[in-house]
C-alpha positions as a Python dict, from the first residue, in 0.01 Angstrom:
ca = {
    (1, 'A'): (0, 0, 0),
    (2, 'E'): (370, -14, 59),
    (3, 'R'): (437, -120, -293),
    (4, 'D'): (219, 131, -452),
    (5, 'F'): (-20, -126, -587),
    (6, 'A'): (-244, 28, -856),
    (7, 'L'): (-613, 63, -750),
    (8, 'T'): (-738, 193, -1095),
    (9, 'P'): (-873, -22, -1373),
    (10, 'G'): (-639, -164, -1612),
    (11, 'G'): (-381, -436, -1640),
    (12, 'E'): (-27, -549, -1736),
    (13, 'K'): (126, -855, -1903),
    (14, 'I'): (306, -1087, -1663),
    (15, 'V'): (414, -1443, -1659),
    (16, 'A'): (242, -1630, -1380),
    (17, 'T'): (143, -1979, -1275),
    (18, 'M'): (-242, -2024, -1256),
    (19, 'V'): (-429, -2293, -1064),
    (20, 'F'): (-793, -2394, -1110),
    (21, 'T'): (-965, -2642, -867),
    (22, 'D'): (-1294, -2812, -895),
    (23, 'L'): (-1483, -3030, -638),
    (24, 'E'): (-1558, -3364, -795),
    (25, 'G'): (-1887, -3489, -693),
    (26, 'F'): (-2027, -3151, -587),
    (27, 'T'): (-2351, -3187, -784),
    (28, 'T'): (-2427, -3532, -641),
    (29, 'L'): (-2331, -3406, -284),
    (30, 'S'): (-2572, -3105, -328),
    (31, 'E'): (-2862, -3332, -437),
    (32, 'K'): (-2801, -3586, -155),
    (33, 'L'): (-2760, -3329, 114),
    (34, 'G'): (-3079, -3138, 28),
    (35, 'D'): (-2992, -2871, 287),
    (36, 'S'): (-2844, -2547, 160),
    (37, 'A'): (-2724, -2457, 508),
    (38, 'R'): (-2540, -2790, 553),
    (39, 'L'): (-2395, -2758, 203),
    (40, 'G'): (-2265, -2417, 290),
    (41, 'A'): (-2082, -2554, 596),
    (42, 'V'): (-1924, -2825, 390),
    (43, 'L'): (-1815, -2569, 133),
    (44, 'T'): (-1669, -2337, 409),
    (45, 'D'): (-1468, -2638, 538),
    (46, 'Y'): (-1352, -2729, 196),
    (47, 'F'): (-1254, -2367, 97),
    (48, 'T'): (-1066, -2319, 430),
    (49, 'R'): (-851, -2640, 370),
    (50, 'T'): (-774, -2542, 7),
    (51, 'T'): (-701, -2177, 72),
    (52, 'D'): (-482, -2249, 374),
    (53, 'E'): (-255, -2451, 140),
    (54, 'I'): (-262, -2181, -120),
    (55, 'L'): (-167, -1903, 130),
    (56, 'A'): (97, -2126, 290),
    (57, 'Q'): (273, -2119, -43),
    (58, 'K'): (215, -1743, -74),
    (59, 'G'): (-34, -1770, -356),
    (60, 'T'): (-331, -1535, -429),
    (61, 'V'): (-680, -1646, -429),
    (62, 'I'): (-818, -1467, -724),
    (63, 'K'): (-1182, -1571, -679),
    (64, 'F'): (-1419, -1846, -573),
    (65, 'I'): (-1639, -1968, -865),
    (66, 'G'): (-1922, -2184, -717),
    (67, 'D'): (-1724, -2472, -569),
    (68, 'A'): (-1409, -2393, -766),
    (69, 'V'): (-1102, -2189, -678),
    (70, 'F'): (-891, -1979, -910),
    (71, 'A'): (-547, -1900, -766),
    (72, 'A'): (-228, -1757, -908),
    (73, 'W'): (133, -1719, -818),
    (74, 'G'): (357, -1446, -967),
    (75, 'A'): (67, -1195, -927),
    (76, 'P'): (0, -935, -810),
    (77, 'L'): (360, -940, -686),
    (78, 'P'): (655, -1106, -865),
    (79, 'Q'): (767, -1446, -740),
    (80, 'P'): (1083, -1604, -909),
    (81, 'D'): (967, -1949, -798),
    (82, 'H'): (596, -1910, -875),
    (83, 'A'): (562, -2243, -1062),
    (84, 'E'): (723, -2451, -784),
    (85, 'R'): (509, -2282, -522),
    (86, 'A'): (193, -2337, -729),
    (87, 'V'): (273, -2700, -791),
    (88, 'R'): (352, -2765, -421),
    (89, 'A'): (21, -2596, -321),
    (90, 'A'): (-171, -2808, -569),
    (91, 'W'): (-40, -3135, -437),
    (92, 'R'): (-93, -3044, -72),
    (93, 'L'): (-440, -2897, -109),
    (94, 'A'): (-544, -3207, -311),
    (95, 'Q'): (-447, -3409, 3),
    (96, 'V'): (-604, -3218, 265),
    (97, 'S'): (-923, -3158, 84),
    (98, 'Q'): (-1033, -3516, 41),
    (99, 'M'): (-1340, -3537, 255),
    (100, 'D'): (-1598, -3800, 353),
    (101, 'V'): (-1928, -3617, 401),
    (102, 'P'): (-2191, -3813, 605),
    (103, 'I'): (-2538, -3825, 435),
    (104, 'G'): (-2839, -3948, 644),
    (105, 'Q'): (-3056, -4219, 476),
    (106, 'P'): (-3435, -4266, 509),
    (107, 'D'): (-3376, -4584, 701),
    (108, 'G'): (-3180, -4399, 972),
    (109, 'T'): (-2837, -4518, 854),
    (110, 'T'): (-2559, -4288, 739),
    (111, 'H'): (-2374, -4319, 404),
    (112, 'A'): (-2055, -4122, 327),
    (113, 'V'): (-1988, -3939, 10),
    (114, 'R'): (-1636, -3911, -84),
    (115, 'I'): (-1527, -3585, -239),
    (116, 'R'): (-1193, -3487, -391),
    (117, 'T'): (-1044, -3203, -576),
    (118, 'R'): (-957, -3191, -954),
    (119, 'I'): (-670, -2939, -1033),
    (120, 'G'): (-524, -2785, -1342),
    (121, 'V'): (-177, -2592, -1331),
    (122, 'H'): (-30, -2397, -1618),
    (123, 'T'): (249, -2134, -1642),
    (124, 'G'): (217, -1864, -1916),
    (125, 'E'): (162, -1503, -1992),
    (126, 'A'): (-161, -1338, -1877),
    (127, 'L'): (-306, -992, -1835),
    (128, 'A'): (-333, -912, -1465),
    (129, 'G'): (-498, -615, -1308),
    (130, 'N'): (-805, -449, -1204),
    (131, 'L'): (-1048, -562, -1478),
    (132, 'G'): (-1416, -504, -1528),
    (133, 'S'): (-1630, -204, -1610),
    (134, 'A'): (-1591, 159, -1534),
    (135, 'R'): (-1833, 121, -1253),
    (136, 'R'): (-1716, -204, -1092),
    (137, 'F'): (-1405, -404, -1115),
    (138, 'D'): (-1188, -644, -935),
    (139, 'Y'): (-837, -792, -954),
    (140, 'T'): (-809, -1093, -1190),
    (141, 'L'): (-607, -1258, -1453),
    (142, 'I'): (-724, -1318, -1811),
    (143, 'G'): (-588, -1458, -2138),
    (144, 'D'): (-521, -1794, -2319),
    (145, 'A'): (-295, -1910, -2040),
    (146, 'V'): (-576, -1877, -1779),
    (147, 'N'): (-824, -2053, -2007),
    (148, 'F'): (-569, -2346, -2061),
    (149, 'A'): (-519, -2392, -1681),
    (150, 'A'): (-905, -2426, -1657),
    (151, 'R'): (-906, -2674, -1953),
    (152, 'L'): (-650, -2886, -1778),
    (153, 'E'): (-862, -2904, -1466),
    (154, 'G'): (-1144, -3028, -1670),
    (155, 'A'): (-927, -3298, -1859),
    (156, 'N'): (-890, -3476, -1515),
    (157, 'K'): (-1230, -3633, -1536),
    (158, 'Y'): (-1148, -3785, -1880),
    (159, 'L'): (-798, -3905, -1781),
    (160, 'G'): (-905, -4041, -1441),
    (161, 'T'): (-636, -3814, -1265),
    (162, 'S'): (-654, -3557, -993),
    (163, 'I'): (-364, -3302, -1087),
    (164, 'L'): (-257, -3208, -1435),
    (165, 'L'): (31, -2979, -1525),
    (166, 'S'): (118, -2822, -1857),
    (167, 'D'): (452, -2890, -2019),
    (168, 'D'): (523, -2515, -1965),
    (169, 'T'): (487, -2573, -1592),
    (170, 'A'): (676, -2895, -1602),
    (171, 'R'): (984, -2755, -1780),
    (172, 'V'): (1047, -2485, -1526),
    (173, 'I'): (1040, -2729, -1216),
    (174, 'P'): (1275, -2998, -1345),
    (175, 'E'): (1357, -3274, -1087),
    (176, 'K'): (1158, -3110, -812),
    (177, 'F'): (843, -3322, -823),
    (178, 'L'): (732, -3673, -927),
    (179, 'L'): (561, -3632, -1262),
    (180, 'R'): (415, -3864, -1519),
    (181, 'R'): (414, -3760, -1886),
    (182, 'L'): (74, -3846, -2014),
    (183, 'G'): (103, -3769, -2387),
    (184, 'S'): (10, -3508, -2637),
    (185, 'F'): (-338, -3377, -2644),
    (186, 'K'): (-543, -3141, -2866),
    (187, 'V'): (-770, -2965, -2612),
    (188, 'K'): (-1060, -2745, -2683),
    (189, 'G'): (-939, -2391, -2792),
    (190, 'K'): (-576, -2513, -2898),
    (191, 'D'): (-477, -2550, -3255),
    (192, 'R'): (-180, -2773, -3182),
    (193, 'A'): (-125, -3070, -2960),
    (194, 'V'): (19, -2992, -2612),
    (195, 'T'): (201, -3220, -2370),
    (196, 'V'): (34, -3283, -2036),
    (197, 'H'): (185, -3430, -1716),
    (198, 'E'): (25, -3576, -1404),
    (199, 'L'): (155, -3476, -1062),
    (200, 'L'): (216, -3790, -849),
    (201, 'G'): (409, -3658, -546),
    (202, 'E'): (662, -3417, -408),
    (203, 'D'): (963, -3662, -408),
    (204, 'P'): (1101, -3698, -766),
    (205, 'A'): (1320, -3996, -662),
    (206, 'A'): (1019, -4201, -545),
    (207, 'R'): (951, -4345, -890),
    (208, 'P'): (743, -4667, -874),
    (209, 'A'): (845, -4953, -1123),
    (210, 'W'): (515, -4930, -1311),
    (211, 'L'): (608, -4573, -1439),
    (212, 'V'): (867, -4726, -1664),
    (213, 'T'): (603, -4967, -1807),
    (214, 'F'): (370, -4668, -1858),
    (215, 'D'): (652, -4481, -2038),
    (216, 'S'): (706, -4779, -2257),
    (217, 'A'): (330, -4801, -2342),
    (218, 'L'): (318, -4442, -2421),
    (219, 'A'): (615, -4479, -2651),
    (220, 'A'): (446, -4773, -2822),
    (221, 'W'): (131, -4574, -2874),
    (222, 'G'): (323, -4278, -3018),
    (223, 'R'): (492, -4506, -3286),
    (224, 'G'): (156, -4671, -3367),
    (225, 'D'): (260, -5021, -3212),
    (226, 'L'): (-83, -5080, -3064),
    (227, 'P'): (-30, -5442, -2949),
    (228, 'A'): (267, -5337, -2746),
    (229, 'A'): (82, -5036, -2614),
    (230, 'R'): (-218, -5247, -2505),
    (231, 'R'): (10, -5499, -2337),
    (232, 'D'): (197, -5233, -2138),
    (233, 'F'): (-113, -5029, -2048),
    (234, 'E'): (-279, -5349, -1910),
    (235, 'A'): (36, -5429, -1726),
    (236, 'V'): (29, -5090, -1555),
    (237, 'I'): (-328, -5141, -1454),
    (238, 'A'): (-249, -5480, -1303),
    (239, 'A'): (64, -5329, -1116),
    (240, 'R'): (-158, -5066, -966),
    (241, 'G'): (-400, -5306, -809),
    (242, 'G'): (-654, -5316, -1106),
    (243, 'D'): (-698, -4937, -1191),
    (244, 'D'): (-506, -4668, -1354),
    (245, 'G'): (-705, -4373, -1514),
    (246, 'P'): (-457, -4282, -1799),
    (247, 'S'): (-408, -4637, -1894),
    (248, 'R'): (-779, -4702, -1905),
    (249, 'F'): (-819, -4382, -2104),
    (250, 'Y'): (-572, -4504, -2368),
    (251, 'L'): (-723, -4858, -2381),
    (252, 'G'): (-1056, -4697, -2442),
    (253, 'R'): (-918, -4490, -2729),
    (254, 'M'): (-734, -4792, -2888),
    (255, 'P'): (-828, -4817, -3257),
    (256, 'D'): (-967, -5153, -3376),
    (257, 'S'): (-726, -5172, -3671),
    (258, 'A'): (-367, -5093, -3736),
    (259, 'V'): (-278, -4728, -3784),
    (260, 'D'): (-166, -4557, -4103),
    (261, 'G'): (136, -4353, -4189),
    (262, 'D'): (-39, -4034, -4069),
    (263, 'W'): (-57, -4155, -3709),
    (264, 'T'): (87, -3906, -3460),
    (265, 'G'): (-35, -4045, -3129),
    (266, 'D'): (-195, -3701, -3045),
    (267, 'V'): (-537, -3746, -2863),
    (268, 'L'): (-821, -3512, -2928),
    (269, 'L'): (-1016, -3385, -2628),
    (270, 'T'): (-1321, -3196, -2743),
    (271, 'D'): (-1503, -3140, -2426),
    (272, 'K'): (-1419, -2881, -2158),
}
């Protein structure tokens, strides 16, 4: 009210950072719980944990969509450091929202289902405002940048990651977080390949040795040196105790034969 915030339908173009979250394993959890009241209690706990971190970084919860959260920084009020705040919130809410939900078994024992959050973060131009119909509307953001943030969230399940950042976000937070460049991807709805990064931590100086090996593997992949790429991706998996989602993703996409001169190293992701 003090800032004369518009309460009429309409919107304005702004640059903001959008975050989409999704609860991995929610469908399985719903089936195993078999109790809507209990499921509601789990979701309430989950949403409390996630929104606390969003609000701690002065973000705006735009809406809840099933088990997902759509949040934004830089809207409805300007924030010069919106990208940094959004990325910090993404990291922290991913940590606090990992939960073990106990499920009772027919034999009387209890089995815990592990749930965690997948997150997509993108910075770009969006239309923000009170959008909807003439009879009913709510405050939201729409546009290609919003859609891309949602696509990044979905790409986590293919790359075996938890938090993905666009290059547009990564470029405005240089040396503030520990990131891993994952390569260039053609995602659904995009005509050109886009660079994607994984958020690994809040301390950019805490770079593990295996990151150098992964960078080497990615460089080999980009120039079409598949034997070198395979060797280094496998070395990363070994260094990480036998598992690394992005390395396994690339090994699964490895061509059976040598690549030709048209090779770019771009990876096509056709699913949402």
